Coordinates of C-alpha atoms in Angstrom, one line a residue:
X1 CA 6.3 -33.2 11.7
X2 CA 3.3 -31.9 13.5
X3 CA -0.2 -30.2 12.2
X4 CA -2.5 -28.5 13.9
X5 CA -6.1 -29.2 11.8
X6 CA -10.0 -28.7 11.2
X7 CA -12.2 -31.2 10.7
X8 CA -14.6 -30.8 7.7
X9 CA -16.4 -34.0 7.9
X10 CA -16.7 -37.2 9.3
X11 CA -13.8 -38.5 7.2
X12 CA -11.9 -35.5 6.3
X13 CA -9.7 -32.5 7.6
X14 CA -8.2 -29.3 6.7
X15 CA -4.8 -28.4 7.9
X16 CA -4.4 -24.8 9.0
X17 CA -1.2 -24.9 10.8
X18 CA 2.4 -26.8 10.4
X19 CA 5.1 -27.7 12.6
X20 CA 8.3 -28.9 11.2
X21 CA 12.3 -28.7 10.9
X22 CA 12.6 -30.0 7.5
X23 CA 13.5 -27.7 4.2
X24 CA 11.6 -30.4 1.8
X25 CA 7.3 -30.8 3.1
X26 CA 5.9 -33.6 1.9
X27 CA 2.1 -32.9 2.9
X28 CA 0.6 -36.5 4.0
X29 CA -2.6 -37.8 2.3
X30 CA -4.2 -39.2 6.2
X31 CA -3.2 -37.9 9.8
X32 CA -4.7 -39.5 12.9
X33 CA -6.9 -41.8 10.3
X34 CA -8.4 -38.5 8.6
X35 CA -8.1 -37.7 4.9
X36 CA -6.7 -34.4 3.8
X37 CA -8.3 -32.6 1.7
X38 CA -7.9 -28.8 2.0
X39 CA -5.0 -26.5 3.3
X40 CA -6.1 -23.3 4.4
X41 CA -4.8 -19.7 3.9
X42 CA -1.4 -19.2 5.6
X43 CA -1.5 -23.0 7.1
X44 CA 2.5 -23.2 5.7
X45 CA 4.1 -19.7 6.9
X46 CA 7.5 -21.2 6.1
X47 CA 9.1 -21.0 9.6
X48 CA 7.7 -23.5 11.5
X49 CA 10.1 -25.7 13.6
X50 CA 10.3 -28.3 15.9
X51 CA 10.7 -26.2 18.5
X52 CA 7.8 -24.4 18.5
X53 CA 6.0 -24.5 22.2
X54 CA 4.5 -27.3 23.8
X55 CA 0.8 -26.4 23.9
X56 CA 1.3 -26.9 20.0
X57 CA -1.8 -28.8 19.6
X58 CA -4.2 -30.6 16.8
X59 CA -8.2 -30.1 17.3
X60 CA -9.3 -33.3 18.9
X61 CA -5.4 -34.6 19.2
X62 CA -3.7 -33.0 22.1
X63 CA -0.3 -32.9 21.6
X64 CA -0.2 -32.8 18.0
X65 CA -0.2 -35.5 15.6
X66 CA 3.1 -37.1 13.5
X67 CA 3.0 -37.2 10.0
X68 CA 4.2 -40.1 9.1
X69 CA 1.8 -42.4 10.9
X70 CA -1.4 -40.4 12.5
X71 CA 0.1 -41.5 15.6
X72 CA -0.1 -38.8 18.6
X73 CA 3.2 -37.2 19.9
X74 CA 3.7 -35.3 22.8
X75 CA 5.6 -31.5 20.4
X76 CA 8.2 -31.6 23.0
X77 CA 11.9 -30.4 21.9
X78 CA 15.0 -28.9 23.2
X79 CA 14.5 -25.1 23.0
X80 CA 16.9 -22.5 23.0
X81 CA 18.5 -21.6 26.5
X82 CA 16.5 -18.2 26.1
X83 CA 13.5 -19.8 24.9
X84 CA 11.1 -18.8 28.3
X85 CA 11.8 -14.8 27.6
X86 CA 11.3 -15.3 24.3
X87 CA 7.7 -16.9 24.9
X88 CA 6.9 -14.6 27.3
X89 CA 6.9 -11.6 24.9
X90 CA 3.3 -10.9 23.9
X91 CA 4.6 -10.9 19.9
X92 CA 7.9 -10.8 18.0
X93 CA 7.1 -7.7 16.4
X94 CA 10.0 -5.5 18.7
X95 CA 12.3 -8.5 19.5
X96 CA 15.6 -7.7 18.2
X97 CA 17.2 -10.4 19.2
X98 CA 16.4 -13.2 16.5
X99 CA 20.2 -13.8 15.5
X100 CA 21.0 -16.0 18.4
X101 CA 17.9 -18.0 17.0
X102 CA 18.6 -18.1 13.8
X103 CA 19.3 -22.4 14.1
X104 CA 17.6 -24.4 14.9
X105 CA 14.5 -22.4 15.7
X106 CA 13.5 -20.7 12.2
X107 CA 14.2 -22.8 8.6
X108 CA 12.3 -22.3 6.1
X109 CA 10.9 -24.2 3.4
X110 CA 12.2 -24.6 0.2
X111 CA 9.5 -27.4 -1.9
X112 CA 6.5 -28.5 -0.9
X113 CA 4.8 -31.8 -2.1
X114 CA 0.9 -32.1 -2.3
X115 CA -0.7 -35.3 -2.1
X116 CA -3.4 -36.6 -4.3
X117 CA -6.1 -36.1 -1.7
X118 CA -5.7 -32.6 -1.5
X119 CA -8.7 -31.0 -3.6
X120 CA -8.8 -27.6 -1.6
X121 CA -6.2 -25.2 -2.1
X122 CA -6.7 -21.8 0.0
X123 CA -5.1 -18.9 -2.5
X124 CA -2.5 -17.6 0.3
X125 CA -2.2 -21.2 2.1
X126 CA 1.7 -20.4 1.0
X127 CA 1.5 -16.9 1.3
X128 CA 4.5 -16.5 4.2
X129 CA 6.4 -18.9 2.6
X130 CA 9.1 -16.5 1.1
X131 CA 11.9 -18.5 0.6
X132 CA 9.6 -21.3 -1.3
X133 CA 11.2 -22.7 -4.6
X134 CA 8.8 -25.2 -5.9
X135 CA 5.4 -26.5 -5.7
X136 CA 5.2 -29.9 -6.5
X137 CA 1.8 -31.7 -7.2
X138 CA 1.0 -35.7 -7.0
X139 CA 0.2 -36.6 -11.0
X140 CA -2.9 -38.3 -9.4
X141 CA -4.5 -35.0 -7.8
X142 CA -7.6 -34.9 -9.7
X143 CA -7.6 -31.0 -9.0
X144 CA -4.4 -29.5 -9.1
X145 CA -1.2 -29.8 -11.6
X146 CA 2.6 -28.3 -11.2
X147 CA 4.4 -27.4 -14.1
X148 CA 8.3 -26.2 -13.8
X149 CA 7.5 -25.4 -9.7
X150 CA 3.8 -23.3 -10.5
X151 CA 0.8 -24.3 -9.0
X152 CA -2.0 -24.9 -11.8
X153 CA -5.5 -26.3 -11.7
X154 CA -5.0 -29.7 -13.6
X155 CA -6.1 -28.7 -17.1
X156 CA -2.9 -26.0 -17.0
X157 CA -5.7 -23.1 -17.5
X158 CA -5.6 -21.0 -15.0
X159 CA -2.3 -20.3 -13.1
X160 CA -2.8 -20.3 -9.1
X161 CA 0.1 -19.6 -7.2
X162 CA 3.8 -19.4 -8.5
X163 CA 6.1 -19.7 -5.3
X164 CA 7.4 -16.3 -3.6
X165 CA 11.5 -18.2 -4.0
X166 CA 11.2 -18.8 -7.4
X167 CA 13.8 -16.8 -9.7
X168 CA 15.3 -16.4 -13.2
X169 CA 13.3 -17.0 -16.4
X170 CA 10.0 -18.1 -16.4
X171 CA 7.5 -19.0 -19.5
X172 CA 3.7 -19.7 -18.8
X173 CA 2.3 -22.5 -21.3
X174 CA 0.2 -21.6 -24.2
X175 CA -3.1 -23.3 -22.8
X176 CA -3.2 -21.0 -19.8
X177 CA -6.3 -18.6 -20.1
X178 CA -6.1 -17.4 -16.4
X179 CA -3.7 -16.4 -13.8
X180 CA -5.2 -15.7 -10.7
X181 CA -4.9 -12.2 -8.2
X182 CA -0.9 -12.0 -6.7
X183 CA 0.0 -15.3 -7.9
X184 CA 3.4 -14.2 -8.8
X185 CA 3.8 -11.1 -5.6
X186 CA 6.9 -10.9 -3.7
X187 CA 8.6 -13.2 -6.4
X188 CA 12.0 -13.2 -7.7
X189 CA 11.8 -14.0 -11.4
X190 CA 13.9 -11.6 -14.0
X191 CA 12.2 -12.2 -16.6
X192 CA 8.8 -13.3 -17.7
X193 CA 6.8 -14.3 -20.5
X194 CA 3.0 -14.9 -20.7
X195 CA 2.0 -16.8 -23.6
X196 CA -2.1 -18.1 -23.9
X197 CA -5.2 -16.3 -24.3
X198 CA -4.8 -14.1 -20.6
X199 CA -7.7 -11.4 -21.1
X200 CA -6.5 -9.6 -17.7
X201 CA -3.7 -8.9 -15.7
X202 CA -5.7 -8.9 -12.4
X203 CA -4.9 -7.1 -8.9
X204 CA -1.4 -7.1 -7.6
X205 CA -0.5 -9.8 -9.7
X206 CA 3.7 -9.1 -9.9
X207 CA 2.8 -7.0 -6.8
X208 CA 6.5 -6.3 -5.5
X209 CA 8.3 -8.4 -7.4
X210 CA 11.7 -6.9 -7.2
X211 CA 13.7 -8.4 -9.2
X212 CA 11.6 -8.1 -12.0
X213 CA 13.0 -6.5 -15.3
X214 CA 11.0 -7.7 -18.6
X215 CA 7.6 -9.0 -19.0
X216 CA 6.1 -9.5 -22.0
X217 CA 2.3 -9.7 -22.4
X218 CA 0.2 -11.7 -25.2
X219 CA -1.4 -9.9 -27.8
X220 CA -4.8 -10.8 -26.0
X221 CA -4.8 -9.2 -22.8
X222 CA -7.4 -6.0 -22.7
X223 CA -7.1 -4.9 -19.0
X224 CA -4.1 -4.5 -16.5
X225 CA -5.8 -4.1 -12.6
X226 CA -5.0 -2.0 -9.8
X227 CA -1.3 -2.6 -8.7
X228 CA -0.2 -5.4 -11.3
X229 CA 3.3 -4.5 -11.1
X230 CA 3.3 -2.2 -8.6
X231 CA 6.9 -1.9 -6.9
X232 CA 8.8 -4.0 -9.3
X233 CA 11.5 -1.6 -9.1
X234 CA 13.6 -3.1 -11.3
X235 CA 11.0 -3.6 -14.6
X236 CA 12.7 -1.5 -17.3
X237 CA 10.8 -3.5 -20.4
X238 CA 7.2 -4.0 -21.0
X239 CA 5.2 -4.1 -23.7
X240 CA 1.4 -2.7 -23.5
X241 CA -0.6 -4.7 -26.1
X242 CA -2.6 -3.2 -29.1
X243 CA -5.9 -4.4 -27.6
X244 CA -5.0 -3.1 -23.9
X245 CA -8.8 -0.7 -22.9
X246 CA -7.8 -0.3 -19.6
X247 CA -5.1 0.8 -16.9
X248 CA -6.1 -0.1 -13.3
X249 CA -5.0 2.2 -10.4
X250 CA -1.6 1.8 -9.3
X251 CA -0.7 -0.2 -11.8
X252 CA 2.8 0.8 -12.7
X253 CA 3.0 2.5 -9.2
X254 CA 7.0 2.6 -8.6
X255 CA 8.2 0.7 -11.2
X256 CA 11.4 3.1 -11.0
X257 CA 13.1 1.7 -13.5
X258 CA 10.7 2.5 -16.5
X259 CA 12.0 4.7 -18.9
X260 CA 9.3 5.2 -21.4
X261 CA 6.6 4.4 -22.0
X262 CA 3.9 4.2 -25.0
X263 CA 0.2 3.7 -24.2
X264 CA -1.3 2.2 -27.2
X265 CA -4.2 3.3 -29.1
X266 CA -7.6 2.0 -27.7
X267 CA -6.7 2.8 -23.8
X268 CA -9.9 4.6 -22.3
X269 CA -8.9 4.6 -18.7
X270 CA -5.8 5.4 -16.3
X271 CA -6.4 4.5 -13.0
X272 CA -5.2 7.1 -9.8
X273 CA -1.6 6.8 -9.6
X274 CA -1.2 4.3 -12.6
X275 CA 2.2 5.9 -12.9
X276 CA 3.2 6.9 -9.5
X277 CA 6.2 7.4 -8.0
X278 CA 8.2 6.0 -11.3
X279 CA 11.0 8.5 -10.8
X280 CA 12.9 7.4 -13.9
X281 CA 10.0 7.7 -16.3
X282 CA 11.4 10.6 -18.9
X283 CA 9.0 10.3 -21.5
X284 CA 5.4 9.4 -22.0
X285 CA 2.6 9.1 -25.0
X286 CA -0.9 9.0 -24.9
X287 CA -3.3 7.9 -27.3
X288 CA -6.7 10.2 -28.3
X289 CA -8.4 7.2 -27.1
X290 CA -7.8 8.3 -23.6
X291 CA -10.7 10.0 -22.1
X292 CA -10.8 9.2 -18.0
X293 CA -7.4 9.8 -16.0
X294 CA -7.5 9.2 -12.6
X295 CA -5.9 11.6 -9.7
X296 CA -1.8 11.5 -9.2
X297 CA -1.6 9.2 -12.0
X298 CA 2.0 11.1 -12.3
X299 CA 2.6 11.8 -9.2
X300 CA 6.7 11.2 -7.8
X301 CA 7.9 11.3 -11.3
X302 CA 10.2 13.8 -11.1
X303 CA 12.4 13.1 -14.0
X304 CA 9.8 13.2 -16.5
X305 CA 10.2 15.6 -19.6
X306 CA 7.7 15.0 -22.0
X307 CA 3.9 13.9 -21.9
X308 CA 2.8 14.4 -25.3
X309 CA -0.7 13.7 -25.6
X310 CA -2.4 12.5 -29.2
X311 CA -3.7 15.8 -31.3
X312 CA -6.9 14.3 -31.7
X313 CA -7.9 13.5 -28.2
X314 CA -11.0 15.2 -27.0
X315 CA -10.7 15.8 -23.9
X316 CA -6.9 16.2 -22.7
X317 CA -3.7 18.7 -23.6
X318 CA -0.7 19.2 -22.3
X319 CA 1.9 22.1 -22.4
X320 CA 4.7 22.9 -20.1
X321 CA 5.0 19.9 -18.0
X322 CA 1.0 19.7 -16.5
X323 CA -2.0 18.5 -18.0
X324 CA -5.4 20.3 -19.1
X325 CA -8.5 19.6 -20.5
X326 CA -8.7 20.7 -24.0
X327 CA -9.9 24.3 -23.5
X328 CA -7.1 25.3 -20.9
X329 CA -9.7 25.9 -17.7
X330 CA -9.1 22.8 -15.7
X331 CA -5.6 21.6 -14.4
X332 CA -5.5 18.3 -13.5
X333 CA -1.4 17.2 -12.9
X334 CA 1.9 19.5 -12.9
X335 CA 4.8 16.8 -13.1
X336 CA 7.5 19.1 -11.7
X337 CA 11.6 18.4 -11.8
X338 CA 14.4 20.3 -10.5
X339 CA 14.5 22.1 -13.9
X340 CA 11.4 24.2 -13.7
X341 CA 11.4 25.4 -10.0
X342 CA 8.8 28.5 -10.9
X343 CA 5.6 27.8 -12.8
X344 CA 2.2 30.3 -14.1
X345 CA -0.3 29.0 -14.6
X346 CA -2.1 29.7 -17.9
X347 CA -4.5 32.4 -17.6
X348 CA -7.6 30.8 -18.5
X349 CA -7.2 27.8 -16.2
X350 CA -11.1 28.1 -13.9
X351 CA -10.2 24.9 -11.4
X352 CA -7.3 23.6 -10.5
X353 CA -7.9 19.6 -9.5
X354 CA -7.1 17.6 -6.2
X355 CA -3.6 16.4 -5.8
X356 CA -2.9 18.5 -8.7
X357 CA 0.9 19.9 -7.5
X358 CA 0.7 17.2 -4.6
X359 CA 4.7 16.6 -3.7
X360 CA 6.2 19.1 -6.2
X361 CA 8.8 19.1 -3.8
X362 CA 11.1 21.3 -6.3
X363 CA 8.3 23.8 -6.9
X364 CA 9.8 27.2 -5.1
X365 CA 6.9 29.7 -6.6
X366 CA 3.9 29.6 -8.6
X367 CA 1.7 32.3 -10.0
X368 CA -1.9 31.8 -10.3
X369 CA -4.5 33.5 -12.6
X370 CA -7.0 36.0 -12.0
X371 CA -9.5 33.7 -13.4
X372 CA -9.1 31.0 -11.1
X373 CA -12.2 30.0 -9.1
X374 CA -11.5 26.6 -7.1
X375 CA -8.3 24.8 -6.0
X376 CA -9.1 21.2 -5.2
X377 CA -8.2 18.9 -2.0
X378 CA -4.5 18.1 -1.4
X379 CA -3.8 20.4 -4.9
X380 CA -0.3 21.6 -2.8
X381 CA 0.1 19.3 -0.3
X382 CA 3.4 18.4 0.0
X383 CA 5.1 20.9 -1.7
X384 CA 7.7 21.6 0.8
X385 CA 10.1 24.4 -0.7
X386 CA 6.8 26.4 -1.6
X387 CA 7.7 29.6 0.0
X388 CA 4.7 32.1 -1.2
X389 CA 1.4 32.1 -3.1
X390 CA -1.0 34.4 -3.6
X391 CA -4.7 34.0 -4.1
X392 CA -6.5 35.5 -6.6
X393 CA -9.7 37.7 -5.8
X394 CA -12.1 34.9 -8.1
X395 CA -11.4 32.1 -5.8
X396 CA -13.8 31.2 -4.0
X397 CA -13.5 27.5 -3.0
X398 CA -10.5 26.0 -1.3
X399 CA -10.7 22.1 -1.0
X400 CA -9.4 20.2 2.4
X401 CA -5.6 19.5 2.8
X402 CA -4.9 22.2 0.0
X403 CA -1.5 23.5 1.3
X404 CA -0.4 20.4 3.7
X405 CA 2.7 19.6 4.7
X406 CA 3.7 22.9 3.1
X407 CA 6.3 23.4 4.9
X408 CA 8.1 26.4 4.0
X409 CA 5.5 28.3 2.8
X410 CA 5.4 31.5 5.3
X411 CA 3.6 33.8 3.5
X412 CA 0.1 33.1 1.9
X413 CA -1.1 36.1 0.6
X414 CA -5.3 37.2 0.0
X415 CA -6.3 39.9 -3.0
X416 CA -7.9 42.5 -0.9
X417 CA -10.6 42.4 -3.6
X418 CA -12.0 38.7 -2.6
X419 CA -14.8 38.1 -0.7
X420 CA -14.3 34.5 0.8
X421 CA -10.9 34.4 2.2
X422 CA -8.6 36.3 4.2
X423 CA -5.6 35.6 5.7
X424 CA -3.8 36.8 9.1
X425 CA -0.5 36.0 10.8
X426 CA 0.0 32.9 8.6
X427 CA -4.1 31.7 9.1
X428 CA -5.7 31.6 6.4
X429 CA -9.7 32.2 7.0
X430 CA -12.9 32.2 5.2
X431 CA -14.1 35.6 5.3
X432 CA -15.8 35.6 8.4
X433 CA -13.4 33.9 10.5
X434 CA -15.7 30.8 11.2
X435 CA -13.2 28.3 9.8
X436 CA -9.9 27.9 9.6
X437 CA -8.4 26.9 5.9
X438 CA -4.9 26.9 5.9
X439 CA -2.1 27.5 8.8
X440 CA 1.5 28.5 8.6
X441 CA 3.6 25.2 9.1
X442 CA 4.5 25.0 12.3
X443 CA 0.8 26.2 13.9
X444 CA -2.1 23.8 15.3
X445 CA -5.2 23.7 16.0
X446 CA -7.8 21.2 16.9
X447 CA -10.3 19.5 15.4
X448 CA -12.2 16.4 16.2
X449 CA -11.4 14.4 12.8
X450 CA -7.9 15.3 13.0
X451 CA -5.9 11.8 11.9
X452 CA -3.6 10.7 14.2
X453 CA -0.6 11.2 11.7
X454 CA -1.3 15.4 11.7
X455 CA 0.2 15.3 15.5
X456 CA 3.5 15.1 14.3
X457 CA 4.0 12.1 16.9
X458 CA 7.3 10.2 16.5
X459 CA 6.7 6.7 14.7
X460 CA 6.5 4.5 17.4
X461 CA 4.0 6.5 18.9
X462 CA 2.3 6.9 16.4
X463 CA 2.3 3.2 15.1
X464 CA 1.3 1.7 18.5
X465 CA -1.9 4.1 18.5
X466 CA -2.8 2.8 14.8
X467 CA -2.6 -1.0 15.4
X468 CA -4.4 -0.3 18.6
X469 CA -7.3 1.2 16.7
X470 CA -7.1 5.1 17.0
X471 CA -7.6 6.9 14.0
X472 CA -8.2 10.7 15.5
X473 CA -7.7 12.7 17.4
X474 CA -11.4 12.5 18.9
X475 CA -11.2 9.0 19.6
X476 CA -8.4 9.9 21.4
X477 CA -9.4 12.6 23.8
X478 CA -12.7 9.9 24.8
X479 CA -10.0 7.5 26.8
X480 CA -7.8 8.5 29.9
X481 CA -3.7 8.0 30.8
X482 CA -4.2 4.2 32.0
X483 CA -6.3 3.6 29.0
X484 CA -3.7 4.7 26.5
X485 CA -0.6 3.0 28.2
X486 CA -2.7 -0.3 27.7
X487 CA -2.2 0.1 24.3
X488 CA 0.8 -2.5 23.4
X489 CA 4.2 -1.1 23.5
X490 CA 3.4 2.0 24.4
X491 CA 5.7 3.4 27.1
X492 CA 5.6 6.4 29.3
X493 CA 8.0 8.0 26.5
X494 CA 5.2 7.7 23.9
X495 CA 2.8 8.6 26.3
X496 CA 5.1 11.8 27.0
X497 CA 5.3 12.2 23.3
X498 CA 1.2 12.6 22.8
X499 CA 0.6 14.7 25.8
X500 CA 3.1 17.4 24.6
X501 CA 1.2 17.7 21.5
X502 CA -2.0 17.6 22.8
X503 CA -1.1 20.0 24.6
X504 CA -0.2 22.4 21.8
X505 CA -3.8 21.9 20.8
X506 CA -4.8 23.0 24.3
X507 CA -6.9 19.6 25.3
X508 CA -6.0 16.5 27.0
X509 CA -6.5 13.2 27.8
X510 CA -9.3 12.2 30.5
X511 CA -7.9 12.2 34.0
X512 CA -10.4 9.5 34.9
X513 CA -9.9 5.7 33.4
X514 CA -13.0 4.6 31.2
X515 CA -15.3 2.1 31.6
X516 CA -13.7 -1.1 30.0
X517 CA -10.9 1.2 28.4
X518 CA -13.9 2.3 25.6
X519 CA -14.9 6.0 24.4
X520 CA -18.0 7.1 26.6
X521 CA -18.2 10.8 25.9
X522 CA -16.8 13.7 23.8
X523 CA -13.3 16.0 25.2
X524 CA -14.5 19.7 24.5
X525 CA -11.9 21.6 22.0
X526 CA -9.8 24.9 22.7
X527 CA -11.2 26.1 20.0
X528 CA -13.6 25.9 17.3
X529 CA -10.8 25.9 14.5
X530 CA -10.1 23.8 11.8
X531 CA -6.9 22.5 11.1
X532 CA -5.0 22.2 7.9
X533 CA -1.0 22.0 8.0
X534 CA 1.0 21.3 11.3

């Protein structure tokens, strides 16, 4: 086995890379005479082999180091036949080819073994270990302790890191107080049960566990973060404790298997898209307690029925499948299912919020009041078989991104008796035609801080621009042609891809390459416009 390492002082080293064919890694306490002490973040990614390239070096060890006994070795190993192609690829991100490499050049690691010398832990040092089954910890490591495969600090307080492998049952001991952010992500336990005093369920801490399908939280824990159980798709049972505050953002985002779902008394706070995207969510309470809900917190969950909100909250109602503030003038969420394909909305409703209808996808027409006054960013985006709306003569704010990705709606009609919008050949206008609100599907127009995404390019495209850095369209239109087919995998098909839509916005690249490939000036528009959907 070889490691490539760091020194940290005279007498000690971190290792931050591993080389090896073995299933079983028994971390060594010295290599080339040096103690180990720490192993940094993503040092073990699981995949390693023998038969990784030569220049596979440790700092001040060319060559590498074995370890079993410090000594130097020179990494070399029969490759496959292939193996020079395959090197010569600047990444394996589009290599399709890995099943003729599936032995002997990837295995992954199934237990690791850490040393008593080892004080230094990095929190994702096994992050890319997915297939990882157990964590094992020397009983003399005056830091760290493993109990059934889970890495703990050595008074079994706080839980660090269970391994991504792991599945079946799982049952965390009574002393622990703490488990630390993602410890249990991308695992494959079934069911788990937390016992101790855990105040908080911090960020992303079941993050994507999939297999995932009962937890069941001490009485003590008052907080649940931002994406705790985000996409464990298969959680149908949890129970929210009596002394739960506080639901973090994301929280239960996709957890499509949740049927129902009780918030208990005391909660103050839903986080933005605490329930998002749980498409079999049918029926939800909440408590009078509740008095901050954050935007989309329902979003995607299309087979919900019933949100019955507590008589004797101050601040929320709901009626007919959407959500209000107690007097009926704001409308923050409409959860819409294939049942209810019309909807009106209440007469005194003043504002409708952002994200409000965002991907009622079943919603096919909506009436709204006379005393409407504002419709918020994004409040229709996505609401694809929306085929008319007409806007009432009060309104006279219209957020960003209103009617987005809209894409059947070919008719937006304007009272006559408004004063701030108007609306011509599928462009909607403010009054005096200096800005451009809304467009017919199917229309564009530019503007410097359109995103990337709102070309309509095809993935690939659209991806290699992203990783590359681009975010608009203005950053964009400051490079030429032989700037943009630097950009990694992007072919002369991609490149014909962009310049067909830029085109349809009536600018185009620079015909002269940039200094050092970098933005120097500013492409002049077609028009002054202001895009909303394509």
């Amino acid at each position: 086995m070889r490691y490539e390492y760091q020194k940290i002082t005279e007498t000690t080293i971190g290792i931050t890379k591993f080389c090896g064919n073995s299933s079983r890694l028994v971390i060594p306490e010295t290599i080339d005479g040096y103690t180990v002490t720490r192993i940094y973040d993503y040092a073990i990614d699981g995949w390693r082999t023998c038969d990784e390239p030569d220049d596979f070096e440790s700092s001040g060890c060319p060559g590498g180091a074995d370890s079993s006994d410090g000594s130097a070795v020179s990494g070399d190993a029969d490759s496959p036949d292939d193996s020079d192609a395959l090197d010569s690829l600047d990444g394996f991100d589009d290599y399709d080819g890995f099943d003729d490499y599936d032995e002997p050049y990837y295995k992954e690691i199934y237990e690791i073994v850490i040393p008593s010398t080892v004080t230094v832990i990095d929190p994702q040092a096994f992050g890319a270990c997915s297939e990882l089954w157990e964590i094992i910890v020397d009983d003399e490591n005056p830091v760290y302790a493993s109990r059934d495969g889970i890495l703990y600090d050595k008074a079994l307080t706080t839980l660090l890191r269970c391994p991504k492998g792991k599945g079946g049952d799982c049952s965390i001991p009574d002393t622990v107080t703490s488990i630390e952010k993602e410890a249990f992500c991308f695992c494959h336990l079934e069911r788990v049960v937390l016992n101790g005093q855990i105040t908080r369920i911090k960020r992303g801490t079941f993050y994507e566990c999939g297999d995932l399908q009962k937890i069941v939280l001490p009485d003590t824990v008052t907080c649940i973060e931002d994406e705790a159980f985000a996409d464990c798709f298969a959680l149908a049972e949890v129970n929210l404790p009596a002394q739960l505050t506080e639901i973090g953002a994301g929280a239960f985002a996709s957890c499509a298997a949740l049927k129902r779902m009780m918030i208990p008394d005391g909660v103050t706070r839903l986080g933005e898209g605490a329930f998002a995207g749980c498409r079999g969510l049918e029926e939800l309470s909440v408590p009078e307690s509740l008095v901050q809900i954050g935007e989309g917190w329902l979003e995607g969950c299309r087979n919900l029925k019933n949100v019955e909100f507590a008589p004797g909250n101050p601040l929320f109602t709901s009626e007919n499948r959407a959500v209000y503030n107690k007097d009926k003038t704001v409308l923050y969420q409409y959860f819409c299912t294939s049942e209810q394909e019309q909807f009106r909305v209440p007469g005194t409703v003043t504002v409708i919020k952002e994200k409000a209808f965002l991907n009622s996808k079943y919603l096919r027409g909506i009436v709204l009041p006379k005393a409407l006054v504002q419709i918020g960013e994004r409040a229709f985006c996505g609401c694809e078989n929306l085929t008319r709306i007409q806007i009432p003569e009060n309104v006279r704010e219209i957020g960003k991104y209103a009617f987005l990705d809209c894409k059947n709606l070919g008719n937006i009609i304007v009272d006559e008796k408004n004063t701030h919008f108007i609306c011509e050949e599928g462009v909607l206008y403010t009054k005096d035609k200096s800005e451009v609100i809304a467009v017919r599907y199917g229309k564009l127009f530019y503007r410097e801080d359109m995103l990337i995404e709102e070309l309509g390019l095809k993935l690939r495209s659209c991806n290699c621009l992203r990783r590359a850095g681009f975010r608009t369209v203005g950053e964009l239109l400051q490079v030429s042609r032989e700037d943009v087919m630097r950009v990694r995998n992007f072919g002369k098909y991609c490149l014909m891809d962009l310049e067909s839509r830029l085109e349809e916005l009536g600018v185009a690249l620079r015909a002269e390459e940039t200094s050092g490939g970098k933005p120097d000036g500013t492409a002049q528009p077609a028009s002054g416009f202001y895009h909303f959907p394509r």
